[in-house]
């Protein structure tokens, strides 16, 4: 029987690529999304992947959503914590709402999504938790104190969960992409984008499919000895 993979933010950007790559690899995939019904329905129609709408920053909504996924698709074997937002501002101009919005979606979601599935993974003796961090969780960036904090927090969460699940067949790993050509960069000014690309040794932005291949690798049964790791994929911009 195919393993079940749940991808948060799974209908657009990196999440869309991950959902499609996991399905192509033989997984039964469920894709979570937060609010863009039009995009989600188009994704569902094009890929024959069921979609489930809820806010990953809402603890109760996550618990209910996962029940719905497991009732329709099956117990979650692979959890991909991909959903993320940005609300950029220099700290002196950042509102508390901008701070909390990013922390809820990008970091609180780690608990909200992982807590409801980890007991089942432990009982079945298998689990793969792959969480999408960022190059900006590994280094600082002007105007991104909220985003950097949340993405760095994902790395600490991953290491702790890796230790907790190690003897139960559960691995937890993070992926830290650099700048990837998705909607998240759509509003970046052209001059800033030129500067960013100029800092990338390979001379281009990453592609969502390139990140998706990393997720498929870490989700595999054969990746059982890789846990607590951060897979850095950034075109050489930050070498760890």
N, CA and C of each residue as an Amber inpcrd file, in Angstrom:
protein
   720
   0.8410000  -1.1980000   0.0000000   0.0000000   0.0000000   0.0000000
   0.8750000   1.2470000   0.0000000   0.4890000   2.2390000  -0.7780000
   1.2640000   3.4700000  -0.8720000   1.2690000   4.2240000   0.4420000
   2.3750000   4.8460000   0.7510000   2.4420000   5.6910000   1.9320000
   1.7090000   7.0020000   1.6650000   1.1860000   7.5810000   2.7270000
   0.4160000   8.8230000   2.6250000   1.3090000   9.9960000   3.0030000
   1.3210000  11.0160000   2.1640000   2.0950000  12.2320000   2.4160000
   1.1600000  13.4260000   2.4710000   1.3290000  14.2460000   3.4860000
   0.5610000  15.4750000   3.6490000   1.5090000  16.6600000   3.5040000
   1.1790000  17.5580000   2.5850000   2.0280000  18.7150000   2.2990000
   1.2640000  19.9840000   2.6460000   1.7880000  20.7740000   3.5780000
   1.1250000  22.0430000   3.8870000   1.5650000  23.0990000   2.8740000
   0.6360000  24.0120000   2.5760000   0.9190000  24.9620000   1.5100000
   1.2220000  24.2330000   0.2220000   0.4680000  23.1580000  -0.0160000
   0.8420000  22.1920000  -1.0490000   0.2590000  22.4090000  -2.4170000
  -0.3680000  23.5550000  -2.6680000  -1.0050000  23.7650000  -3.9710000
  -0.3480000  24.8510000  -4.8090000   0.6420000  25.5380000  -4.2480000
   1.3220000  26.5980000  -4.9960000   2.8160000  26.5820000  -4.6720000
   3.6120000  27.1560000  -5.5650000   5.0300000  27.3410000  -5.3030000
   5.7820000  26.0520000  -5.0280000   6.6580000  26.1050000  -4.0290000
   7.4280000  24.9190000  -3.6640000   6.5050000  23.7860000  -3.2570000
   5.4410000  24.0940000  -2.5180000   4.5210000  23.0590000  -2.0710000
   3.8680000  22.3220000  -3.2230000   3.4860000  23.0510000  -4.2670000
   2.9040000  22.4030000  -5.4500000   3.8960000  21.4270000  -6.0730000
   5.1340000  21.8810000  -6.2210000   6.1580000  21.0130000  -6.8010000
   6.3880000  19.7790000  -5.9390000   6.3670000  19.9500000  -4.6230000
   6.5590000  18.8260000  -3.7080000   5.4000000  17.8380000  -3.8250000
   4.1700000  18.3440000  -3.8340000   2.9990000  17.4670000  -3.9520000
   3.0720000  16.6350000  -5.2220000   3.4050000  17.2690000  -6.3270000
   3.4600000  16.5740000  -7.6110000   4.6060000  15.5610000  -7.6420000
   5.7400000  15.9230000  -7.0610000   6.8870000  15.0150000  -7.0590000
   6.6290000  13.7870000  -6.1880000   5.9840000  13.9930000  -5.0510000
   5.6640000  12.8560000  -4.1860000   4.6570000  11.9250000  -4.8560000
   3.6730000  12.4970000  -5.5240000   2.7150000  11.6490000  -6.2400000
   3.4220000  10.8430000  -7.3280000   4.3050000  11.5030000  -8.0730000
   5.0450000  10.8130000  -9.1300000   5.9110000   9.6940000  -8.5680000
   6.3420000   9.8470000  -7.3040000   7.1730000   8.8260000  -6.6560000
   6.3440000   7.7010000  -6.0530000   5.0170000   7.7890000  -6.1580000
   4.1630000   6.7000000  -5.7100000   3.4180000   6.9170000  -4.4110000
   3.5180000   8.1080000  -3.8400000   2.8120000   8.3930000  -2.5890000
   1.3600000   8.7800000  -2.8640000   0.5070000   8.5200000  -1.8940000
  -0.8370000   9.0840000  -1.8860000  -0.7310000  10.4440000  -1.2060000
  -1.0130000  11.4990000  -1.9260000  -0.7270000  12.8480000  -1.4500000
  -2.0020000  13.6040000  -1.1130000  -1.9540000  14.3270000  -0.0010000
  -2.9830000  15.2910000   0.3640000  -2.3090000  16.6450000   0.4710000
  -2.9290000  17.6700000  -0.1290000  -2.3350000  19.0060000  -0.1370000
  -3.2030000  19.9550000   0.6760000  -2.6000000  20.5660000   1.6710000
  -3.2710000  21.5910000   2.4640000  -3.0650000  22.9620000   1.8190000
  -4.0540000  23.8340000   1.9940000  -3.8910000  25.2230000   1.5620000
  -4.6690000  26.1150000   2.5070000  -4.3850000  27.4230000   2.4410000
  -4.9630000  28.3410000   3.4290000  -6.1260000  29.1590000   2.9050000
  -6.0440000  29.6760000   1.6610000  -7.0940000  30.6110000   1.2990000
  -7.4100000  30.7910000  -0.1670000  -6.5020000  30.4170000  -1.0560000
  -6.7170000  30.6590000  -2.4780000  -7.4880000  29.4900000  -3.0800000
  -8.8060000  29.5800000  -3.0230000  -9.6540000  28.4890000  -3.5010000
  -9.4750000  28.2530000  -4.9940000  -9.3530000  29.3300000  -5.7600000
  -9.2290000  29.1860000  -7.2120000  -7.9810000  28.3940000  -7.5790000
  -6.8570000  28.7630000  -6.9690000  -5.6070000  28.0540000  -7.2550000
  -5.6770000  26.6080000  -6.7810000  -6.2820000  26.3890000  -5.6210000
  -6.3750000  25.0310000  -5.0760000  -7.2420000  24.1370000  -5.9570000
  -8.3560000  24.6610000  -6.4130000  -9.2390000  23.8650000  -7.2580000
  -8.5910000  23.5550000  -8.5970000  -7.8470000  24.5210000  -9.1440000
  -7.1320000  24.2810000 -10.3970000  -6.0590000  23.2210000 -10.2020000
  -5.3460000  23.3000000  -9.0750000  -4.3240000  22.3010000  -8.7510000
  -4.9540000  20.9130000  -8.6270000  -6.0660000  20.8240000  -7.9290000
  -6.7520000  19.5370000  -7.7370000  -7.1730000  18.9450000  -9.0720000
  -7.7600000  19.7680000  -9.9250000  -8.2320000  19.2890000 -11.2230000
  -7.0740000  18.8310000 -12.1120000  -5.9710000  19.5600000 -12.0620000
  -4.8430000  19.2560000 -12.9320000  -4.0500000  18.0350000 -12.4790000
  -4.0500000  17.7690000 -11.1780000  -3.1440000  16.7450000 -10.6420000
  -3.8380000  15.5700000  -9.9770000  -5.1520000  15.6390000  -9.8350000
  -5.9150000  14.5780000  -9.1660000  -5.3680000  14.2970000  -7.7680000
  -5.0870000  15.3850000  -7.0550000  -4.6210000  15.3110000  -5.6730000
  -5.6580000  16.0080000  -4.8010000  -6.1770000  15.3610000  -3.7660000
  -7.1770000  16.0040000  -2.9160000  -6.5930000  17.1760000  -2.1420000
  -7.4010000  18.2120000  -1.9640000  -6.9550000  19.4100000  -1.2590000
  -7.8220000  19.6300000  -0.0240000  -7.2210000  20.1990000   1.0040000
  -7.8880000  20.4130000   2.2850000  -7.5360000  21.8120000   2.7760000
  -8.5470000  22.5800000   3.1040000  -8.3430000  23.9860000   3.4600000
  -8.3690000  24.1850000   4.9630000  -7.2650000  24.6970000   5.5000000
  -7.2460000  25.1840000   6.8800000  -5.9930000  26.0140000   7.1160000
  -6.0110000  26.7930000   8.1780000  -4.9140000  27.6710000   8.5730000
  -3.9590000  26.8940000   9.4660000  -2.7210000  26.7080000   9.0230000
  -1.7690000  25.9240000   9.8090000  -1.3520000  26.6330000  11.0880000
  -1.6660000  27.9090000  11.2200000  -1.3860000  28.6260000  12.4600000
  -2.4480000  28.4380000  13.5150000  -3.5260000  27.7450000  13.1720000
  -4.6620000  27.5090000  14.0700000  -4.5910000  26.0710000  14.5690000
  -4.3100000  25.8960000  15.8450000  -4.1030000  24.5560000  16.4000000
  -5.3230000  23.6550000  16.2270000  -6.4960000  24.1700000  16.5450000
  -7.7010000  23.3540000  16.4410000  -8.0250000  23.0150000  14.9880000
  -7.7980000  23.9600000  14.0940000  -8.0470000  23.7050000  12.6740000
  -7.1150000  22.6210000  12.1400000  -5.8700000  22.6110000  12.6040000
  -4.9220000  21.5720000  12.1750000  -5.3680000  20.1910000  12.6440000
  -5.7820000  20.0980000  13.8920000  -6.2270000  18.8080000  14.4200000
  -7.4220000  18.2870000  13.6270000  -8.3890000  19.1630000  13.3540000
  -9.5670000  18.7530000  12.5940000  -9.2120000  18.4270000  11.1490000
  -8.3210000  19.2200000  10.5620000  -7.9230000  18.9870000   9.1820000
  -7.2130000  17.6620000   8.9950000  -6.3630000  17.3210000   9.9410000
  -5.6380000  16.0540000   9.8490000  -6.5840000  14.8740000  10.0120000
  -7.5860000  15.0030000  10.8580000  -8.6110000  13.9590000  10.9650000
  -9.2910000  13.7580000   9.6110000  -9.6070000  14.8620000   8.9340000
 -10.2510000  14.7760000   7.6230000  -9.3400000  14.0980000   6.6050000
  -8.0600000  14.4590000   6.6170000  -7.1130000  13.8420000   5.7000000
  -7.0050000  12.3480000   5.9490000  -6.8830000  11.9640000   7.2120000
  -6.6860000  10.5520000   7.5170000  -7.9480000   9.7410000   7.2530000
  -9.1120000  10.3690000   7.3680000 -10.3630000   9.6760000   7.0480000
 -10.4950000   9.4390000   5.5550000 -10.0580000  10.4070000   4.7630000
 -10.2270000  10.3200000   3.3050000  -9.0610000   9.6390000   2.6020000
  -7.8420000   9.9120000   3.0670000  -6.6650000   9.4350000   2.3440000
  -5.9440000   8.3140000   3.0830000  -5.8550000   8.4420000   4.4200000
  -5.1910000   7.4260000   5.2250000  -4.2550000   8.0560000   6.2420000
  -3.7640000   7.2470000   7.1920000  -2.8460000   7.7640000   8.2070000
  -1.6080000   8.3990000   7.5780000  -1.1870000   9.5200000   8.1420000
  -0.0820000  10.2860000   7.5580000   1.2560000   9.6350000   7.9120000
   1.9760000   9.2090000   6.8790000   3.3120000   8.6350000   7.0420000
   4.4000000   9.6830000   6.8410000   4.1310000  10.6340000   5.9420000
   5.1050000  11.6620000   5.5910000   4.4350000  13.0190000   5.7580000
   5.0060000  13.8540000   6.6030000   4.5070000  15.2100000   6.7970000
   5.5400000  16.1880000   6.2590000   5.1010000  17.0350000   5.3280000
   5.9720000  18.0690000   4.7990000   5.4540000  19.4180000   5.2820000
   6.1810000  20.0110000   6.2260000   5.8200000  21.3240000   6.7660000
   6.4000000  22.3930000   5.8470000   5.5880000  22.8050000   4.8840000
   6.0620000  23.7310000   3.8640000   5.4370000  25.1200000   3.9560000
   4.2340000  25.2300000   4.4830000   3.5080000  26.5010000   4.4650000
   4.3220000  27.6090000   5.1180000   4.3370000  28.7660000   4.4610000
   5.0750000  29.8870000   5.0210000   4.6530000  31.1980000   4.3870000
   4.7970000  32.2670000   5.1450000   4.4710000  33.6060000   4.6580000
   5.5940000  34.5530000   5.0560000   5.5770000  35.7440000   4.4800000
   6.5070000  36.7960000   4.9170000   5.7280000  38.0920000   5.0990000
   6.1580000  38.8720000   6.0690000   5.6020000  40.1980000   6.3390000
   6.7900000  41.0990000   6.6620000   7.4650000  41.5660000   5.6310000
   8.7780000  42.1810000   5.7900000   8.6930000  43.6260000   6.2650000
   9.5820000  43.9690000   7.1750000   9.7310000  45.3510000   7.6610000
  10.9430000  45.4000000   8.5740000  11.6120000  46.5440000   8.5850000
  12.6590000  46.7400000   9.5800000  12.0110000  46.6970000  10.9610000
  12.7320000  46.2090000  11.9470000  12.1290000  45.9600000  13.2510000
  11.4930000  47.2030000  13.8450000  12.1230000  48.3690000  13.6700000
  11.5700000  49.5770000  14.2700000  10.2290000  49.9710000  13.6460000
   9.9500000  49.4370000  12.4560000   8.6870000  49.7230000  11.7820000
   7.7370000  48.5180000  11.7680000   8.2040000  47.3800000  12.2320000
   7.3950000  46.1670000  12.2100000   6.3230000  46.2110000  13.2830000
   5.1000000  45.8900000  12.8950000   4.0190000  45.8420000  13.8750000
   4.0130000  44.4810000  14.5680000   3.3710000  44.4520000  15.7240000
   3.2430000  43.1760000  16.4380000   2.4560000  42.1770000  15.5990000
   1.4870000  42.6690000  14.8530000   0.7020000  41.7880000  13.9890000
   1.5800000  41.1570000  12.9150000   2.4780000  41.9450000  12.3240000
   3.4000000  41.3830000  11.3250000   4.2830000  40.3040000  11.9430000
   4.7290000  40.5500000  13.1520000   5.5420000  39.5530000  13.8600000
   4.7420000  38.2800000  14.1140000   3.5700000  38.4140000  14.7000000
   2.8010000  37.2350000  15.1020000   2.2500000  36.4590000  13.9090000
   1.8950000  37.1500000  12.8400000   1.4040000  36.4400000  11.6550000
   2.4540000  35.4690000  11.1230000   3.6860000  35.9440000  11.0410000
   4.7620000  35.0950000  10.5300000   5.0890000  33.9690000  11.5100000
   5.1320000  34.2740000  12.7870000   5.4390000  33.2390000  13.7690000
   4.3650000  32.1600000  13.8190000   3.0950000  32.5600000  13.6980000
   2.0000000  31.5850000  13.7180000   2.1040000  30.6240000  12.5350000
   2.2510000  31.1960000  11.3460000   2.2400000  30.3650000  10.1460000
   3.5300000  29.5780000   9.9670000   4.6510000  30.2090000  10.2400000
   5.9430000  29.5960000   9.9220000   6.5150000  28.7360000  11.0470000
   6.1880000  29.0580000  12.3060000   6.7910000  28.3070000  13.4140000
   5.7620000  27.5840000  14.2780000   4.6990000  28.2610000  14.6890000
   3.6670000  27.5670000  15.4760000   3.1180000  26.3640000  14.7180000
   3.1010000  26.4680000  13.4000000   2.5900000  25.3700000  12.5710000
   3.3970000  24.0920000  12.7450000   4.6540000  24.2060000  13.1520000
   5.4590000  23.0000000  13.3690000   4.8130000  22.1240000  14.4450000
   4.4180000  22.7650000  15.5430000   3.7080000  22.0240000  16.5960000
   2.3150000  21.6140000  16.1310000   1.5930000  22.5790000  15.5680000
   0.1980000  22.3330000  15.1970000   0.0320000  21.1620000  14.2380000
   0.9810000  21.0040000  13.3230000   0.8810000  19.9360000  12.3260000
   1.5370000  18.6380000  12.7790000   2.6200000  18.7350000  13.5180000
   3.3660000  17.5300000  13.8750000   2.7440000  16.8020000  15.0610000
   2.2520000  17.5520000  16.0220000   1.6840000  16.9320000  17.2220000
   0.5600000  15.9440000  16.9160000  -0.3750000  16.2440000  16.0140000
  -1.4640000  15.2940000  15.7650000  -1.0480000  14.0260000  15.0160000
   0.1070000  14.0190000  14.3490000   0.4750000  12.8390000  13.5590000
   1.5760000  12.0030000  14.1960000   2.3120000  12.5630000  15.1590000
   3.5060000  11.8560000  15.6120000   3.1700000  10.6150000  16.4440000
   2.0710000  10.6370000  17.1690000   1.6970000   9.4440000  17.9450000
   1.4230000   8.2690000  17.0180000   0.7050000   8.5120000  15.9330000
   0.4370000   7.4490000  14.9720000   1.6990000   6.9400000  14.3100000
   2.6120000   7.8370000  14.0060000   3.8940000   7.4190000  13.4380000
   4.6500000   6.5150000  14.4070000   4.6420000   6.8770000  15.6670000
   5.3310000   6.0730000  16.6820000   4.6940000   4.6840000  16.7990000
   3.3860000   4.6340000  16.7760000   2.6860000   3.3470000  16.8830000
   2.9840000   2.4460000  15.6890000   3.0750000   3.0340000  14.5050000
   3.3150000   2.2460000  13.2820000   4.7970000   1.9820000  13.0370000
   5.6600000   2.6730000  13.7790000   7.1030000   2.4630000  13.6320000
   7.6890000   3.0630000  12.3710000   7.0180000   4.0950000  11.8490000
   7.5320000   4.7520000  10.6550000   7.0040000   6.1770000  10.5830000
   7.8780000   7.0880000  10.1990000   7.4530000   8.4590000   9.9630000
   8.5680000   9.2600000   9.3200000   8.1630000  10.1930000   8.4700000
   9.1070000  11.1230000   7.8590000   8.5420000  12.5300000   8.0350000
   9.2910000  13.3820000   8.7110000   8.8980000  14.7810000   8.8970000
   9.9490000  15.6380000   8.2150000   9.5300000  16.3380000   7.1780000
  10.4330000  17.1960000   6.4180000   9.8920000  18.6190000   6.4970000
  10.6760000  19.5180000   7.0410000  10.2270000  20.8950000   7.2580000
  11.0700000  21.8670000   6.4350000  10.3870000  22.7850000   5.7710000
  11.0760000  23.7250000   4.9000000  11.4790000  24.9660000   5.6950000
  12.7680000  25.1100000   5.9230000  13.3230000  26.3020000   6.5630000
  13.7380000  27.2700000   5.4540000  14.8760000  27.8980000   5.5750000
  15.3030000  28.8860000   4.5900000  16.7610000  29.2460000   4.8250000
  17.4110000  29.7200000   3.7800000  18.7420000  30.2930000   3.9440000
  18.7110000  31.4040000   4.9870000  17.5640000  32.0770000   5.1080000
  17.4460000  33.1630000   6.0830000  17.1250000  32.6670000   7.4890000
  17.0290000  31.3670000   7.6630000  17.0360000  30.7720000   8.9940000
  18.4430000  30.4160000   9.4220000  19.3760000  30.4810000   8.4760000
  20.7760000  30.1810000   8.7450000  21.6370000  31.4350000   8.8320000
  21.1240000  32.5330000   8.2900000  21.8320000  33.8020000   8.3330000
  20.8180000  34.9170000   8.5540000  21.2950000  36.0710000   8.9350000
  20.4030000  37.2010000   9.1200000  20.1100000  37.9090000   7.8040000
  19.0350000  38.6980000   7.8040000  18.6870000  39.4770000   6.6220000
  17.9260000  40.7180000   7.0530000  18.2880000  41.8460000   6.5170000
  17.6190000  43.1080000   6.8210000  16.1180000  43.0030000   6.5600000
  15.3380000  43.4880000   7.5240000  13.8970000  43.5570000   7.3370000
  13.1610000  42.2520000   7.4840000  13.8580000  41.2240000   7.9550000
  13.2390000  39.8910000   8.0580000  13.4070000  39.2850000   9.4500000
  13.3980000  40.1050000  10.4860000  13.6340000  39.5550000  11.8280000
  12.5820000  38.5210000  12.2030000  11.3340000  38.7350000  11.7930000
  10.2840000  37.7570000  12.0850000  10.5090000  36.4720000  11.3000000
  10.7670000  36.6090000  10.0110000  10.9550000  35.4510000   9.1300000
  12.2070000  34.6630000   9.5180000  13.3160000  35.3740000   9.7490000
  14.5590000  34.7020000  10.1430000  14.3880000  33.9430000  11.4560000
  13.6970000  34.5530000  12.4080000  13.4840000  33.9130000  13.7070000
  12.6790000  32.6290000  13.5630000  11.6000000  32.7060000  12.7790000
  10.7490000  31.5310000  12.6030000  11.4810000  30.4130000  11.8760000
  12.1990000  30.7720000  10.8210000  12.8800000  29.7460000  10.0410000
  14.0530000  29.1380000  10.8020000  14.7090000  29.9230000  11.6640000
  15.7510000  29.3640000  12.5320000  15.1210000  28.4330000  13.5670000
  13.9510000  28.8060000  14.0590000  13.2480000  27.9550000  15.0170000
  12.9270000  26.5920000  14.4490000  12.6310000  26.5270000  13.1590000
  12.3490000  25.2370000  12.5180000  13.5450000  24.2960000  12.6410000
  14.7410000  24.8340000  12.5600000  15.9380000  23.9920000  12.6560000
  16.0660000  23.3800000  14.0470000  15.8080000  24.1780000  15.0800000
  15.8500000  23.6430000  16.4350000  14.7590000  22.6150000  16.6720000
  13.5590000  22.9060000  16.1960000  12.4430000  21.9610000  16.3050000
  12.8040000  20.6290000  15.6510000  13.3840000  20.7050000  14.4650000
  13.7300000  19.4990000  13.7150000  14.7080000  18.6260000  14.4770000
  15.7080000  19.2440000  15.0810000  16.7170000  18.4570000  15.8010000
  16.1170000  17.7680000  17.0280000  15.2440000  18.4870000  17.7350000
  14.6090000  17.8910000  18.9170000  13.7110000  16.7290000  18.5460000
  12.8930000  16.9090000  17.5030000  11.9820000  15.8490000  17.0750000
  12.7500000  14.6580000  16.5250000  13.8920000  14.9210000  15.8910000
  14.7270000  13.8220000  15.4040000  15.1740000  12.9270000  16.5560000
  15.5550000  13.5380000  17.6670000  15.9580000  12.7540000  18.8320000
  14.7830000  11.9790000  19.4080000  13.6240000  12.6170000  19.4750000
  12.4510000  11.9630000  20.0530000  11.9770000  10.7740000  19.2210000
  12.1470000  10.8610000  17.9120000  11.6200000   9.8040000  17.0500000
  12.6240000   8.7680000  16.6090000  13.8880000   8.9340000  16.9800000
  14.9550000   8.1090000  16.4170000  14.7730000   6.6160000  16.6490000
  14.2930000   6.2350000  17.8160000  14.1400000   4.8090000  18.1270000
  12.7850000   4.2650000  17.6840000  11.9660000   5.0960000  17.0660000
  10.6250000   4.6830000  16.6450000  10.4630000   4.6980000  15.1250000
  11.5660000   4.7570000  14.4050000  11.4870000   4.7310000  12.9520000
  11.0600000   6.0410000  12.3330000  11.1310000   7.1230000  13.1000000
  10.7230000   8.4430000  12.6140000  11.9690000   9.2910000  12.3840000
  12.0800000   9.8640000  11.2100000  13.1470000  10.8180000  10.9520000
  12.5540000  12.2130000  10.8260000  13.3360000  13.1980000  11.2080000
  12.9440000  14.6010000  11.0700000  14.1230000  15.3560000  10.4870000
  13.8980000  15.9800000   9.3560000  14.9540000  16.7320000   8.6830000
  14.4040000  18.0480000   8.1570000  15.2930000  18.9970000   7.9540000
  14.9110000  20.2950000   7.4070000  15.6030000  20.5060000   6.0690000
  14.9660000  21.2960000   5.2370000  15.5740000  21.7490000   3.9930000
  15.6340000  23.2710000   4.0660000  16.7880000  23.8230000   3.7570000
  16.9610000  25.2720000   3.8080000  17.2430000  25.7900000   2.4030000
  16.1830000  26.1030000   1.6410000  16.4150000  26.6170000   0.3000000
  16.9280000  28.0490000   0.3380000  17.6740000  28.4010000  -0.6920000
  17.9950000  29.7940000  -0.9320000  16.8300000  30.4530000  -1.6480000
  17.1370000  31.3800000  -2.5070000  16.0780000  32.1370000  -3.1870000
  15.5430000  31.3480000  -4.3770000  14.2620000  31.0010000  -4.2820000
  13.6060000  30.1630000  -5.2840000  12.5600000  30.9980000  -6.0120000
  12.4370000  30.7900000  -7.2970000  11.5130000  31.5620000  -8.1320000
  10.0640000  31.1510000  -7.8520000   9.4530000  31.7860000  -6.8480000
   8.0540000  31.5460000  -6.4990000   7.3650000  32.8830000  -6.2730000
   6.0650000  32.8120000  -5.9550000   5.2930000  34.0320000  -5.7000000
   5.8420000  34.8340000  -4.5260000   6.5730000  34.1770000  -3.6190000
   7.1040000  34.8700000  -2.4460000   8.0740000  35.9850000  -2.8390000
   8.6400000  35.8720000  -4.0230000   9.5850000  36.8900000  -4.5030000
   8.9520000  37.8540000  -5.4970000   7.6560000  37.7100000  -5.7240000
   7.0000000  38.4780000  -6.7850000   7.0820000  39.9840000  -6.5820000
   7.0910000  40.4220000  -5.3270000   7.0760000  41.8590000  -5.0570000
   8.4450000  42.4460000  -4.7410000   9.4790000  41.6470000  -4.9150000
  10.8310000  42.1420000  -4.6630000  11.2310000  43.0910000  -5.7950000
  11.6730000  44.3090000  -5.4880000  12.0780000  45.2570000  -6.5360000
  13.1690000  44.6880000  -7.4350000  13.1620000  45.1210000  -8.6890000
  14.0840000  44.5690000  -9.6830000  15.5450000  44.7420000  -9.2740000
  15.8770000  45.9050000  -8.7290000  17.2640000  46.1490000  -8.3370000
  17.6930000  45.2250000  -7.1920000  16.7630000  44.9850000  -6.2670000
  17.0610000  44.0690000  -5.1650000  17.2440000  42.6550000  -5.6920000
  16.3910000  42.2640000  -6.6440000  16.5070000  40.9250000  -7.2170000
  17.8390000  40.7540000  -7.9540000  18.2540000  41.7970000  -8.6430000
  19.5560000  41.7330000  -9.3170000  20.6860000  41.5430000  -8.3110000
  20.5720000  42.2210000  -7.1750000  21.5820000  42.0770000  -6.1290000
  21.5880000  40.6430000  -5.5850000  20.3800000  40.1060000  -5.3230000
  20.2780000  38.7500000  -4.7790000  20.9120000  37.7390000  -5.7260000
  20.5310000  37.8030000  -6.9960000  21.0700000  36.8480000  -7.9710000
  22.5840000  37.0090000  -8.0840000  23.0600000  38.2330000  -7.9360000
  24.4940000  38.4720000  -7.9900000  25.2630000  37.8210000  -6.8500000
  24.5740000  37.4950000  -5.7560000  25.2090000  36.8380000  -4.6130000
  25.1970000  35.3150000  -4.7250000  24.5460000  34.7840000  -5.7520000
  24.4160000  33.3290000  -5.9190000  25.4770000  32.8510000  -6.9110000
  26.4340000  32.0470000  -6.4760000  27.5190000  31.6400000  -7.3590000
  27.0730000  30.9990000  -8.6690000  25.9800000  30.2230000  -8.6640000
  25.5440000  29.5990000  -9.9230000  24.8270000  30.5920000 -10.8230000
  24.5280000  31.7940000 -10.3230000  24.0350000  32.8660000 -11.1630000
  22.5640000  32.8470000 -11.5090000  21.7640000  32.1700000 -10.7170000
  20.3270000  32.1270000 -10.9860000  19.5630000  31.7830000  -9.7230000
  18.2480000  32.0380000  -9.7640000  17.3710000  31.5790000  -8.7000000
  17.1880000  30.0650000  -8.7870000  16.8000000  29.4650000  -7.6700000
  16.4630000  28.0580000  -7.6810000  15.0830000  27.8310000  -8.2720000
  14.7980000  26.5980000  -8.6040000  13.4910000  26.2030000  -9.1080000
  12.8000000  25.3100000  -8.0770000  11.4870000  25.4330000  -7.9890000
  10.7270000  24.6640000  -7.0060000  10.9550000  23.1650000  -7.1720000
  11.0900000  22.7000000  -8.4070000  11.3080000  21.2730000  -8.6480000
  12.6010000  20.7790000  -8.0140000  13.5950000  21.6590000  -7.9260000
  14.8700000  21.2630000  -7.3460000  14.7260000  21.0230000  -5.8450000
  13.9100000  21.8260000  -5.1900000  13.6370000  21.6150000  -3.7690000
  12.7870000  20.3520000  -3.5850000  11.8340000  20.1500000  -4.4680000
  10.9470000  18.9880000  -4.3680000  11.7230000  17.6810000  -4.4220000
  12.7510000  17.6260000  -5.2610000  13.5480000  16.4040000  -5.3430000
  14.2260000  16.0880000  -4.0140000  14.6170000  17.1250000  -3.2880000
  15.2170000  16.9190000  -1.9680000  14.1990000  16.3280000  -0.9950000
  12.9640000  16.8110000  -1.0590000  11.9160000  16.2870000  -0.1800000
  11.6820000  14.8110000  -0.4600000  11.5780000  14.4450000  -1.7320000
  11.3530000  13.0450000  -2.0860000  12.4780000  12.1680000  -1.5580000
  13.6970000  12.6610000  -1.6510000  14.8490000  11.9130000  -1.1420000
  14.7350000  11.6810000   0.3570000  14.4330000  12.7200000   1.1190000
  14.3610000  12.5890000   2.5800000  13.1470000  11.7990000   3.0310000
  12.0910000  11.7760000   2.2200000  10.8670000  11.0550000   2.5850000
  10.9770000   9.5530000   2.3660000  11.9410000   9.1220000   1.6050000
  12.0420000   7.7210000   1.2030000  12.3160000   6.7920000   2.3800000
  11.8190000   5.5740000   2.2720000  12.1270000   4.5510000   3.2710000
  13.6320000   4.3770000   3.4210000  14.3440000   4.5090000   2.3010000
  15.7850000   4.2630000   2.2890000  16.6010000   5.3630000   2.9680000
  15.9460000   6.4560000   3.3570000  16.6600000   7.5580000   4.0130000
  16.5980000   7.4730000   5.5340000  16.4470000   6.2560000   6.0370000
  16.2130000   6.0520000   7.4660000  17.3800000   6.4690000   8.3490000
  18.5850000   6.5700000   7.8020000  19.7450000   6.9140000   8.6420000
  20.0620000   8.3960000   8.5820000  19.1990000   9.1620000   7.9260000
  19.3730000  10.6110000   7.8560000  18.3200000  11.2510000   8.7430000
  18.7380000  11.8260000   9.8450000  17.7800000  12.4880000  10.7340000
  18.4760000  13.5960000  11.5120000  17.7260000  14.6430000  11.8060000
  18.2840000  15.8000000  12.4880000  19.1700000  16.6570000  11.6070000
  19.0720000  16.4600000  10.3140000  19.9520000  17.1570000   9.3750000
  19.2480000  18.3370000   8.7110000  20.0480000  19.2650000   8.2210000
  19.5440000  20.3630000   7.4020000  20.2020000  20.2600000   6.0380000
  19.3890000  20.0480000   5.0350000  19.8760000  19.9550000   3.6650000
  19.8310000  21.3520000   3.0570000  21.0000000  21.8950000   2.7780000
  21.1130000  23.2530000   2.2620000  21.1250000  23.2170000   0.7420000
  20.2240000  23.9960000   0.1220000  20.1370000  24.0360000  -1.3420000
  19.9670000  25.5040000  -1.7470000  21.0790000  26.1190000  -2.1340000
  21.0230000  27.5730000  -2.3810000  21.9530000  28.0620000  -3.4840000
  22.3960000  27.1660000  -4.3560000  23.2670000  27.5780000  -5.4540000
  24.6390000  28.0420000  -5.0110000  25.0330000  27.6740000  -3.7910000
  26.3460000  28.0520000  -3.2770000  26.3700000  29.3910000  -2.5600000
  25.1920000  30.0110000  -2.3470000  25.1530000  31.3290000  -1.7170000
  25.6160000  31.2820000  -0.2650000  25.3000000  30.2060000   0.4270000
  25.7560000  30.0250000   1.8050000  26.2650000  28.6030000   1.9290000
  27.5400000  28.4590000   2.2370000  28.1450000  27.1420000   2.3490000
  28.3270000  26.7990000   3.8090000  27.7320000  25.6830000   4.2110000
  27.6860000  25.2990000   5.6200000  28.7220000  24.2360000   5.9280000
